[in-house]
Tab-separated table of C-alpha atoms and ligand atoms in Angstrom:
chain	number	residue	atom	x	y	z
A	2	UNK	CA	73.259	78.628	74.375
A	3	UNK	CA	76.822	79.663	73.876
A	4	UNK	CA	79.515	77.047	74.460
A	5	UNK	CA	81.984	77.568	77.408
A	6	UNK	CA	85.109	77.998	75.606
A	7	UNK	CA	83.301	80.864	74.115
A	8	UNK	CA	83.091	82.801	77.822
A	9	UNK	CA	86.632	81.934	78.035
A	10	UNK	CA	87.689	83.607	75.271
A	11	UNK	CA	85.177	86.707	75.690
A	12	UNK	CA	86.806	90.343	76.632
A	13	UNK	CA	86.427	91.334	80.191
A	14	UNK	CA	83.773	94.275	78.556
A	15	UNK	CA	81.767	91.952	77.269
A	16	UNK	CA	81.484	89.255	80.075
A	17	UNK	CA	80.355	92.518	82.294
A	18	UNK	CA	78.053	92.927	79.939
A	19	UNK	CA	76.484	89.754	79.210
A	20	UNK	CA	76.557	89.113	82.691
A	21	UNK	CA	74.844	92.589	83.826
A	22	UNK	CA	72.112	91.165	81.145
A	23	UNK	CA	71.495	88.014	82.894
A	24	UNK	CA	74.008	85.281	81.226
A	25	UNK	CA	74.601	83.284	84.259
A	26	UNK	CA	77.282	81.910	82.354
A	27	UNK	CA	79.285	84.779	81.748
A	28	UNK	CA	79.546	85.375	85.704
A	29	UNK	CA	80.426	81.993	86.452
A	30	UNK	CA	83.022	83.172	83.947
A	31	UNK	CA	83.568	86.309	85.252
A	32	UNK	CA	83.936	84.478	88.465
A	33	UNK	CA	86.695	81.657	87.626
A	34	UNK	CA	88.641	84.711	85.832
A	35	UNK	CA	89.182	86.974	88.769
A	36	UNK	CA	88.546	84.754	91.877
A	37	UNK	CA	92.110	83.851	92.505
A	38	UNK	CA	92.931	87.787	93.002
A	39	UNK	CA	90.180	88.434	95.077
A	40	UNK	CA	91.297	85.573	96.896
A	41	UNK	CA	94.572	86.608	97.074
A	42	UNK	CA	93.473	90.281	98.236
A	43	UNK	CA	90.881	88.784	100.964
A	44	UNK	CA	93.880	86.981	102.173
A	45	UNK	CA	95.392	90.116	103.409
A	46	UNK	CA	92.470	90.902	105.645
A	47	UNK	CA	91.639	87.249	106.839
A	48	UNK	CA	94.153	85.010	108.489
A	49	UNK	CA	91.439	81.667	108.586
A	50	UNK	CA	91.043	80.614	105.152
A	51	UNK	CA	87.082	80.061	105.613
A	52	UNK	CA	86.845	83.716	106.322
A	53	UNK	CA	88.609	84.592	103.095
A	54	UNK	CA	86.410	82.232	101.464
A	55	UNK	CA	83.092	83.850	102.892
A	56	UNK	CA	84.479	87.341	102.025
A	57	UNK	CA	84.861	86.441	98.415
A	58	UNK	CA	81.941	85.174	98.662
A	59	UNK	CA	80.240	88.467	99.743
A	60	UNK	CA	82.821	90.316	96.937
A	61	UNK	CA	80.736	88.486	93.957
A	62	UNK	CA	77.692	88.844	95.063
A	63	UNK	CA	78.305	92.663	95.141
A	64	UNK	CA	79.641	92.489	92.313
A	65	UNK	CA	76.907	90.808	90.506
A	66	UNK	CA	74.293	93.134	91.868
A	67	UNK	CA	76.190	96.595	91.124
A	68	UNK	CA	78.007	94.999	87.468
A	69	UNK	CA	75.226	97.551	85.971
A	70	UNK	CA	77.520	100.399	87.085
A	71	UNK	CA	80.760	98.822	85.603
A	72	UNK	CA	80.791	101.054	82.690
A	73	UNK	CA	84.161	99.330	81.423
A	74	UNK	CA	86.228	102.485	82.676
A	75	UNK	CA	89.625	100.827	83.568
A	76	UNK	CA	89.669	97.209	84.076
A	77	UNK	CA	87.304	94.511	85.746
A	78	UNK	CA	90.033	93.477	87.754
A	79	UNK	CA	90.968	96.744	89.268
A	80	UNK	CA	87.149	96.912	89.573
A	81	UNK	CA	87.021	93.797	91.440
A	82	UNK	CA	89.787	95.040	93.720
A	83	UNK	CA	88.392	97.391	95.438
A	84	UNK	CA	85.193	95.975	95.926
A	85	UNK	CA	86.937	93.249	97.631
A	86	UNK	CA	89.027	96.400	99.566
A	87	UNK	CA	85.616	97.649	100.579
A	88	UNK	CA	83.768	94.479	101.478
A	89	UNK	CA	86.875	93.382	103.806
A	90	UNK	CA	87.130	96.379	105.285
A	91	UNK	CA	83.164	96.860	105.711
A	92	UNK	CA	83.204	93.408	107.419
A	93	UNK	CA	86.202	93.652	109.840
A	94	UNK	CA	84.728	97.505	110.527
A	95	UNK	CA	82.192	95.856	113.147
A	96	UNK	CA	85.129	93.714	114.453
A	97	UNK	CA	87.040	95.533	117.624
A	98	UNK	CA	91.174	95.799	117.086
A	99	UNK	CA	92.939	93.307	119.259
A	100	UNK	CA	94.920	95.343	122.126
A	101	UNK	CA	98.360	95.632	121.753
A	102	UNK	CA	100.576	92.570	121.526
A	103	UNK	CA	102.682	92.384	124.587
A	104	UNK	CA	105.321	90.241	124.890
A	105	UNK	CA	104.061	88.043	127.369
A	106	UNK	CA	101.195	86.626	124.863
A	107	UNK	CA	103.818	85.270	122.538
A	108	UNK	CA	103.314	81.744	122.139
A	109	UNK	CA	106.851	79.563	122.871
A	110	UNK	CA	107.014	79.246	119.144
A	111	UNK	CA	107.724	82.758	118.350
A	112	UNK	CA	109.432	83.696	121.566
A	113	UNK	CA	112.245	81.697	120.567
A	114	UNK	CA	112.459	83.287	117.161
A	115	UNK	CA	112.106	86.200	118.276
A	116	UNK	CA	115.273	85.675	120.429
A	117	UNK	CA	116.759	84.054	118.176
A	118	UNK	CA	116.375	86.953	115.419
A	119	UNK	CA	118.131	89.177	118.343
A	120	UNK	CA	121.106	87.212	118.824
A	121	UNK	CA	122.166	87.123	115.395
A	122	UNK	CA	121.517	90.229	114.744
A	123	UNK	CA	118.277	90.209	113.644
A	124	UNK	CA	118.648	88.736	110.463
A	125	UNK	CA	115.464	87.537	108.066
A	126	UNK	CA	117.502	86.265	105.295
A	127	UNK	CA	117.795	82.486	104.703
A	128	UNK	CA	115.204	81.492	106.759
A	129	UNK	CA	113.386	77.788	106.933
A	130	UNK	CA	109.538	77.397	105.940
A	131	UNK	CA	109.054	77.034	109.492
A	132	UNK	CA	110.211	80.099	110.281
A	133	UNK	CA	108.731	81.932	107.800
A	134	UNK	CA	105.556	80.837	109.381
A	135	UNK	CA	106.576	81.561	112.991
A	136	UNK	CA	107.458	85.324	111.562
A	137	UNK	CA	104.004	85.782	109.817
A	138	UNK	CA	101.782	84.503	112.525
A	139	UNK	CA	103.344	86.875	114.927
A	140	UNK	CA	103.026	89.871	112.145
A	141	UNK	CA	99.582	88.752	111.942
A	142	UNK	CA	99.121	89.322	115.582
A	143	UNK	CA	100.678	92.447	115.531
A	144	UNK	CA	98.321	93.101	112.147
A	145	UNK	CA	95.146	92.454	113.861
A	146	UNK	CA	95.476	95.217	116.658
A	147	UNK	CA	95.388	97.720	113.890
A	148	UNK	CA	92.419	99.155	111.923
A	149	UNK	CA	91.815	97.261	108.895
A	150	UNK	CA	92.290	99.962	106.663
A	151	UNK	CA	95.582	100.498	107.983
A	152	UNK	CA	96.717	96.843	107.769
A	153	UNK	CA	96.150	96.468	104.376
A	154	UNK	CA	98.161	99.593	103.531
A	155	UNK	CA	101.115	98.486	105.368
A	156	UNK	CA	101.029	95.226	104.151
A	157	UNK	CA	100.682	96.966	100.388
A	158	UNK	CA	103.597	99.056	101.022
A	159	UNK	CA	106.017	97.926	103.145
A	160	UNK	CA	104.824	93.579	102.527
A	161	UNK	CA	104.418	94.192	98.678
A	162	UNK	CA	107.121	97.103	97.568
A	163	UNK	CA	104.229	98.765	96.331
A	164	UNK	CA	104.014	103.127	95.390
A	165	UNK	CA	101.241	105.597	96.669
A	166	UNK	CA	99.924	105.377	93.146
A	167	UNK	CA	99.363	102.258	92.757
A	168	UNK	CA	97.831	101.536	95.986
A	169	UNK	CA	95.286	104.389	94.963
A	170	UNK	CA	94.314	102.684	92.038
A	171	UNK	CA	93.637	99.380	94.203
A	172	UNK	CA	91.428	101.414	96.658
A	173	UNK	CA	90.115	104.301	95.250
A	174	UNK	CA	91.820	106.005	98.182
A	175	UNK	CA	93.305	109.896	97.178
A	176	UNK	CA	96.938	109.946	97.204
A	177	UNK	CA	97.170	112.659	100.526
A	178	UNK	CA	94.818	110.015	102.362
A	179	UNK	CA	97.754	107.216	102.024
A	180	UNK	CA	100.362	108.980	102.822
A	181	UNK	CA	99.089	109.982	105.957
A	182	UNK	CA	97.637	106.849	107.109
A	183	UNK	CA	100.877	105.149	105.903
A	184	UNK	CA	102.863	107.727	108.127
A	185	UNK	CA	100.570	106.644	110.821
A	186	UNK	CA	100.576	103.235	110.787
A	187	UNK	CA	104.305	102.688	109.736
A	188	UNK	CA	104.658	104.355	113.340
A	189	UNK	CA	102.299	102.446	115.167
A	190	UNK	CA	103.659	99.088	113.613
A	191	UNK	CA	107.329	100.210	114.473
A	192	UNK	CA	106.488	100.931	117.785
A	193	UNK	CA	104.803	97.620	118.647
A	194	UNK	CA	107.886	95.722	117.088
A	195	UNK	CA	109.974	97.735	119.363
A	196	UNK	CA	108.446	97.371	121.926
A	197	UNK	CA	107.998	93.305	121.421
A	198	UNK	CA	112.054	93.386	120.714
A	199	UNK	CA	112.710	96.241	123.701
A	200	UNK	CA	111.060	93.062	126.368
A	201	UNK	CA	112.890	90.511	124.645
A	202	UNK	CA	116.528	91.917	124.560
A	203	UNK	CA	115.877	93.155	128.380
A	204	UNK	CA	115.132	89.372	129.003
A	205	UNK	CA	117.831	88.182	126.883
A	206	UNK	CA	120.227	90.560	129.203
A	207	UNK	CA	118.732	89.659	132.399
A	208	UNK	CA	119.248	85.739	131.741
B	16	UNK	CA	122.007	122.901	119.427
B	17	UNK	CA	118.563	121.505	119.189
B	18	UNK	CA	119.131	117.514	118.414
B	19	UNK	CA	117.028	116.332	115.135
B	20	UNK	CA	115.702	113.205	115.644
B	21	UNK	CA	115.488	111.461	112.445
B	22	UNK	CA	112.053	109.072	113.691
B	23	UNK	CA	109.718	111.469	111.115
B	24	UNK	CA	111.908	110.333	107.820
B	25	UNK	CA	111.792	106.948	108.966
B	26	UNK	CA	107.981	106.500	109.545
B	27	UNK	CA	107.263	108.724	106.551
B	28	UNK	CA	108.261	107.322	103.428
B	29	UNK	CA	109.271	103.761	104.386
B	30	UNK	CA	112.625	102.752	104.280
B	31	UNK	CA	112.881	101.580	101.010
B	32	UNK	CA	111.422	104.805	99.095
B	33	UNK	CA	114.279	106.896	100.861
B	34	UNK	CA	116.551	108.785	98.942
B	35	UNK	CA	120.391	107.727	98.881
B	36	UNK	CA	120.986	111.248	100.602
B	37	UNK	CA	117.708	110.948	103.197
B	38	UNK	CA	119.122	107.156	104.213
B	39	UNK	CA	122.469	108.907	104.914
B	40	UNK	CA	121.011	111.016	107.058
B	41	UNK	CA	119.480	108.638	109.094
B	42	UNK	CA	122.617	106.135	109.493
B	43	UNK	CA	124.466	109.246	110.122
B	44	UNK	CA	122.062	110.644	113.323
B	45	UNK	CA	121.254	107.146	114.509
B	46	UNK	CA	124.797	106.148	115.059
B	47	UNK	CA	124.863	109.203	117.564
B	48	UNK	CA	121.655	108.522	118.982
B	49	UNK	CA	120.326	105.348	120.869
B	50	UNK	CA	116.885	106.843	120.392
B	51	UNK	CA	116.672	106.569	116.644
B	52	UNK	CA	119.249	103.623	116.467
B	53	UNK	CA	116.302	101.352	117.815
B	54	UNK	CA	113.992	102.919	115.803
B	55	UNK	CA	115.975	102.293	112.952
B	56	UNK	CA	116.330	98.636	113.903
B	57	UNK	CA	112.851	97.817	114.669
B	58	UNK	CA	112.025	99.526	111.208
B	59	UNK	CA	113.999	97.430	109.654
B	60	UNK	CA	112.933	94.507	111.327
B	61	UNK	CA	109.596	95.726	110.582
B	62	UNK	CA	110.007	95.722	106.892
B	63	UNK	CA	111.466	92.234	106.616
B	64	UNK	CA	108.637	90.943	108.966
B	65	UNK	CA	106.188	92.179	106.061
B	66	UNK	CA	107.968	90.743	103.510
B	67	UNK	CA	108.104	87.425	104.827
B	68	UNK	CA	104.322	88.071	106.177
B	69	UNK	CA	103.104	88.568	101.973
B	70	UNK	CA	105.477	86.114	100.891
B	71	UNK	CA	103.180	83.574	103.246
B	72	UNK	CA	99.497	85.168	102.612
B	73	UNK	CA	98.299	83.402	99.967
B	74	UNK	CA	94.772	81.662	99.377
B	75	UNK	CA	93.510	80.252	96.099
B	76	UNK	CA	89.442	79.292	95.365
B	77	UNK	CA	88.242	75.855	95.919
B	78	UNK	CA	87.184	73.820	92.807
B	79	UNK	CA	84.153	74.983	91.427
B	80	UNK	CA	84.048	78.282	93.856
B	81	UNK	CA	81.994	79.569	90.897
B	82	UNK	CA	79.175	77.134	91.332
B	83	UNK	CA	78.864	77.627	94.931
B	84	UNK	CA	78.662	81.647	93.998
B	85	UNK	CA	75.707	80.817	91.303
B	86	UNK	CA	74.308	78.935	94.220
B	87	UNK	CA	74.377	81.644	96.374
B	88	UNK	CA	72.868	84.369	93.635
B	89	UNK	CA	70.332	82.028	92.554
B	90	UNK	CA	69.049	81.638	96.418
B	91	UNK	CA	69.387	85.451	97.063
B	92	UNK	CA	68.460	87.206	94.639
B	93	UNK	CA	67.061	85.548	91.604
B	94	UNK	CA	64.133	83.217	93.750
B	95	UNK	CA	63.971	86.723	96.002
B	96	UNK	CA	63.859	89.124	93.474
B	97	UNK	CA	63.320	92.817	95.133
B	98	UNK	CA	59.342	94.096	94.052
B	99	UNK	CA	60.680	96.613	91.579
B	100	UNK	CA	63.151	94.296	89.718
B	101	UNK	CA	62.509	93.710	86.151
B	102	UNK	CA	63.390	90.167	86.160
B	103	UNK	CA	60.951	89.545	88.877
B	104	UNK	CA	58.491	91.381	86.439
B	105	UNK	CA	59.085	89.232	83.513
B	106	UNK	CA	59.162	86.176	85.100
B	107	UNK	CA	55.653	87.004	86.730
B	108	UNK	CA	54.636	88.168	83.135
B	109	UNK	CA	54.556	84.432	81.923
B	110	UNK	CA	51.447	83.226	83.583
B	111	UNK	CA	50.077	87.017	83.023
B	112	UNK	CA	51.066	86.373	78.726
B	113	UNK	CA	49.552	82.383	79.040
B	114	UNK	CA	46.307	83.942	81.096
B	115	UNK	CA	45.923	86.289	78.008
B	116	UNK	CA	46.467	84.059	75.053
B	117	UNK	CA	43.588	81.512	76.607
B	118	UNK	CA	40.927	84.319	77.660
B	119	UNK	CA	42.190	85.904	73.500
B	120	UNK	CA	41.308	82.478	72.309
B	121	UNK	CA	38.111	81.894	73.679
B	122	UNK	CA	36.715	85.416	72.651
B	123	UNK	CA	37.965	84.839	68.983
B	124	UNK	CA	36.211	80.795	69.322
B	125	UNK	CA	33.089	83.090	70.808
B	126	UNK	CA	32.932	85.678	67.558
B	127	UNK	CA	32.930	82.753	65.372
B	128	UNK	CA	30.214	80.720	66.600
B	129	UNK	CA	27.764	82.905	68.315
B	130	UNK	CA	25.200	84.709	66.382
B	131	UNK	CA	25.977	88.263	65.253
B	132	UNK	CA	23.707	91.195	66.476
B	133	UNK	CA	23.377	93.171	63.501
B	134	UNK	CA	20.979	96.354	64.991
B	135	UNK	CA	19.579	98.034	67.188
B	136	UNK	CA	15.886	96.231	66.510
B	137	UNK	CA	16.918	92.805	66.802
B	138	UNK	CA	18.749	94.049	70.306
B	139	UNK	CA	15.361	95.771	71.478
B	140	UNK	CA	13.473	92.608	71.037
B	141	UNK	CA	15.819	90.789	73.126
B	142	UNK	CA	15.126	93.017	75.831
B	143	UNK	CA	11.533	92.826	75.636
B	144	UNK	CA	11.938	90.217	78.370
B	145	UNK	CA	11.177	92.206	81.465
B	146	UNK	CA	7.607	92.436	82.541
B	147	UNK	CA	5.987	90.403	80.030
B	148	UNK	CA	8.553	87.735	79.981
B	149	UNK	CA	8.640	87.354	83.819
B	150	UNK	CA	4.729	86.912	83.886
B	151	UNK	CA	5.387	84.296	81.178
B	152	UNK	CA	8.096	82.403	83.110
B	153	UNK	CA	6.544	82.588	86.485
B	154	UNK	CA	2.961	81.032	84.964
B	155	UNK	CA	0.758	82.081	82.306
B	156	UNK	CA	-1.236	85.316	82.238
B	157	UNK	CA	-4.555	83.651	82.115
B	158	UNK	CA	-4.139	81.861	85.956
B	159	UNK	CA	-3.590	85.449	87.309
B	160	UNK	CA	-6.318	87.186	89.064
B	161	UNK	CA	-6.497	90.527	87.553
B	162	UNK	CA	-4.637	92.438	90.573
B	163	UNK	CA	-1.853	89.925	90.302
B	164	UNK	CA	-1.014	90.886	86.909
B	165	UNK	CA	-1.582	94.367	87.337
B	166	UNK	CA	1.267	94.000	90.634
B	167	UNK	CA	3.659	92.250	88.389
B	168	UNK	CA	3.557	94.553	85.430
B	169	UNK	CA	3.270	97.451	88.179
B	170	UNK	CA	6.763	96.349	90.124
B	171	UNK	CA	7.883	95.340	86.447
B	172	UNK	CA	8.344	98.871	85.463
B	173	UNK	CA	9.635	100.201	89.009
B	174	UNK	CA	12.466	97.667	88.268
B	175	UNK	CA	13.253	99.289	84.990
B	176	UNK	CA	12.737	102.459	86.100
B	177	UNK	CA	15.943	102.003	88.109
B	178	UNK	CA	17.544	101.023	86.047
C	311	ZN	ZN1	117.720	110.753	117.418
């Protein structure tokens, strides 16, 4: 029996490895290491946080039954990223898109920032927690009428600041395959958002 | 002249990978054309929607997620082990391994006590039993009536003739 500070102190190679061999310990380990990343990456595909939790959930236990294949090319980490890409995309795959957001399903909440964004000039700098949370509920509205796939790129690239190349390494994805589902999606995004601001400023006018 | 919207470089990089000379471009068109003047706005407006959106997505494990995943695996797979797993194997190989060691014990207990059979003479004399044995068991010779006797030691050596 191996004490726990040992696990904690074990190299990523051999946790897999122990763990692949049937230490129960060194996935628990494995598990507590990486969890908060997967977390953070099911986050991006589930808006309820008991849906993120189940997804996670469904990442490890993958995980555990293919760790045999984890030959200890490139990290566990980027590993255990896109499995959870896979898995969140696998499970939102049976889900139907939301139809487009029209402006008339806003809630009051983010009406009112939304006009509120127009009349000075659109700004997103210096904004209260509240507001913050206003803006992201309505992104994630806008978010779920897309295929999953495509949300999560956007989200990498245009949410996160981050390059082609690094969102290939997160997904397994080729290069060519990003950039034209990027080009794709940046266009359908822009166009909802234009749309959502084209019905507001007409209102704005009219009143 | 054929107008050049500017709507492609916009949706295809993103507006923060464009160049210095490719954003020029675009500020340049769009503040000739309405068109790509919105576009540009809700692209912008766009982008800082995202970055507010990940600045807002986050979701950490629960205390002791890693239990509840053991839980989970234990339930699933270990207790439900698929028919060609090798774990399932061993673990069924322990009563197989305990079942051995007993039936290995008794057979060695068994060559210690009972009598050896040392040739093929001694064997032959065992198996003398047959015909004359059964007439012995059943009753002695003398209280059968001839034909009686003959009939067992007749049906005596049908049996062992088949086998
Ligand atoms: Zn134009």
């Amino acid at each position: 029996m191996r004490l726990a500070d040992e696990y904690g102190t074990m190299s990523e190679i051999d946790l897999a490895r122990q763990a692949a061999g049937g230490d129960e310990s060194a996935f628990a380990e494995i598990v507590k290491r990486f969890s908060p990343r997967v977390f953070s990456y099911s986050a991006r595909f589930f808006k309820r946080h008991s849906l993120v939790e189940e997804a996670a959930q469904e990442v490890f236990l993958k995980a555990y039954t293919q760790l045999a294949n984890y030959e200890g090319r490139g990290s566990l980490e980027g590993w255990l990223t896109r499995i959870t890409v896979t898995t969140c995309i696998n499970i939102l795959r049976s889900t139907k898109p939301q139809s487009e957001l029209t402006v008339s399903e806003l809630s009051d909440d983010e009406s009112e920032w939304l006009e509120e964004r127009l009349m000075n000039a659109a700004s997103l700098d210096h904004q209260t927690h509240e507001d913050k949370l206003i803006a992201a509920d309505l992104v994630w509205r806008v978010l779920e009428t897309l295929p999953p796939d495509e949300s999560f790129l956007i989200q990498m690239l245009e949410g996160e600041g981050a390059t082609v190349k690094e969102v290939a390494r997160m997904t397994g994805w080729s290069e060519a395959k990003i950039k034209t589902k990027a080009f794709r999606v940046r266009r359908r995004m822009r166009e909802s958002i234009q749309k959502l601001l084209n019905a507001k400023d007409g209102r704005l006018r009219k009143g | 002249m054929k107008v050049v919207h500017v709507t492609e470089i916009i949706d295809g990089k993103g507006l923060g990978a464009l160049a210095d000379s490719e954003l020029e471009l675009v500020e340049v068109h769009a503040a000739e054309c309405a068109d790509c003047a919105e576009a540009l706005f809700a692209a912008r407006f766009t982008q800082g929607l995202l970055r507010v959106h990940a600045e807002t997505v986050t979701a950490e494990p629960p205390a002791f997620f890693e239990t509840r995943v053991l839980a989970t695996i234990r339930e699933k797979y270990v207790e439900r082990l698929p028919f060609w797993s090798f774990r399932r194997w061993w673990q069924a190989s322990y009563g197989m391994v305990g079942a051995m060691v007993l039936i290995a014990a008794v057979l060695g207990m068994l060559t210690l006590f009972a009598p050896a059979a040392n040739d093929q003479g001694d064997m032959s004399s065992y198996s003398l039993y047959s015909t004359e044995a059964d007439v012995l068991n059943k009753r002695s010779a003398r209280d059968l009536s001839r034909e009686q006797l003959l009939e067992v030691i007749y049906s005596g050596k049908k049996d062992q003739g088949k086998r």
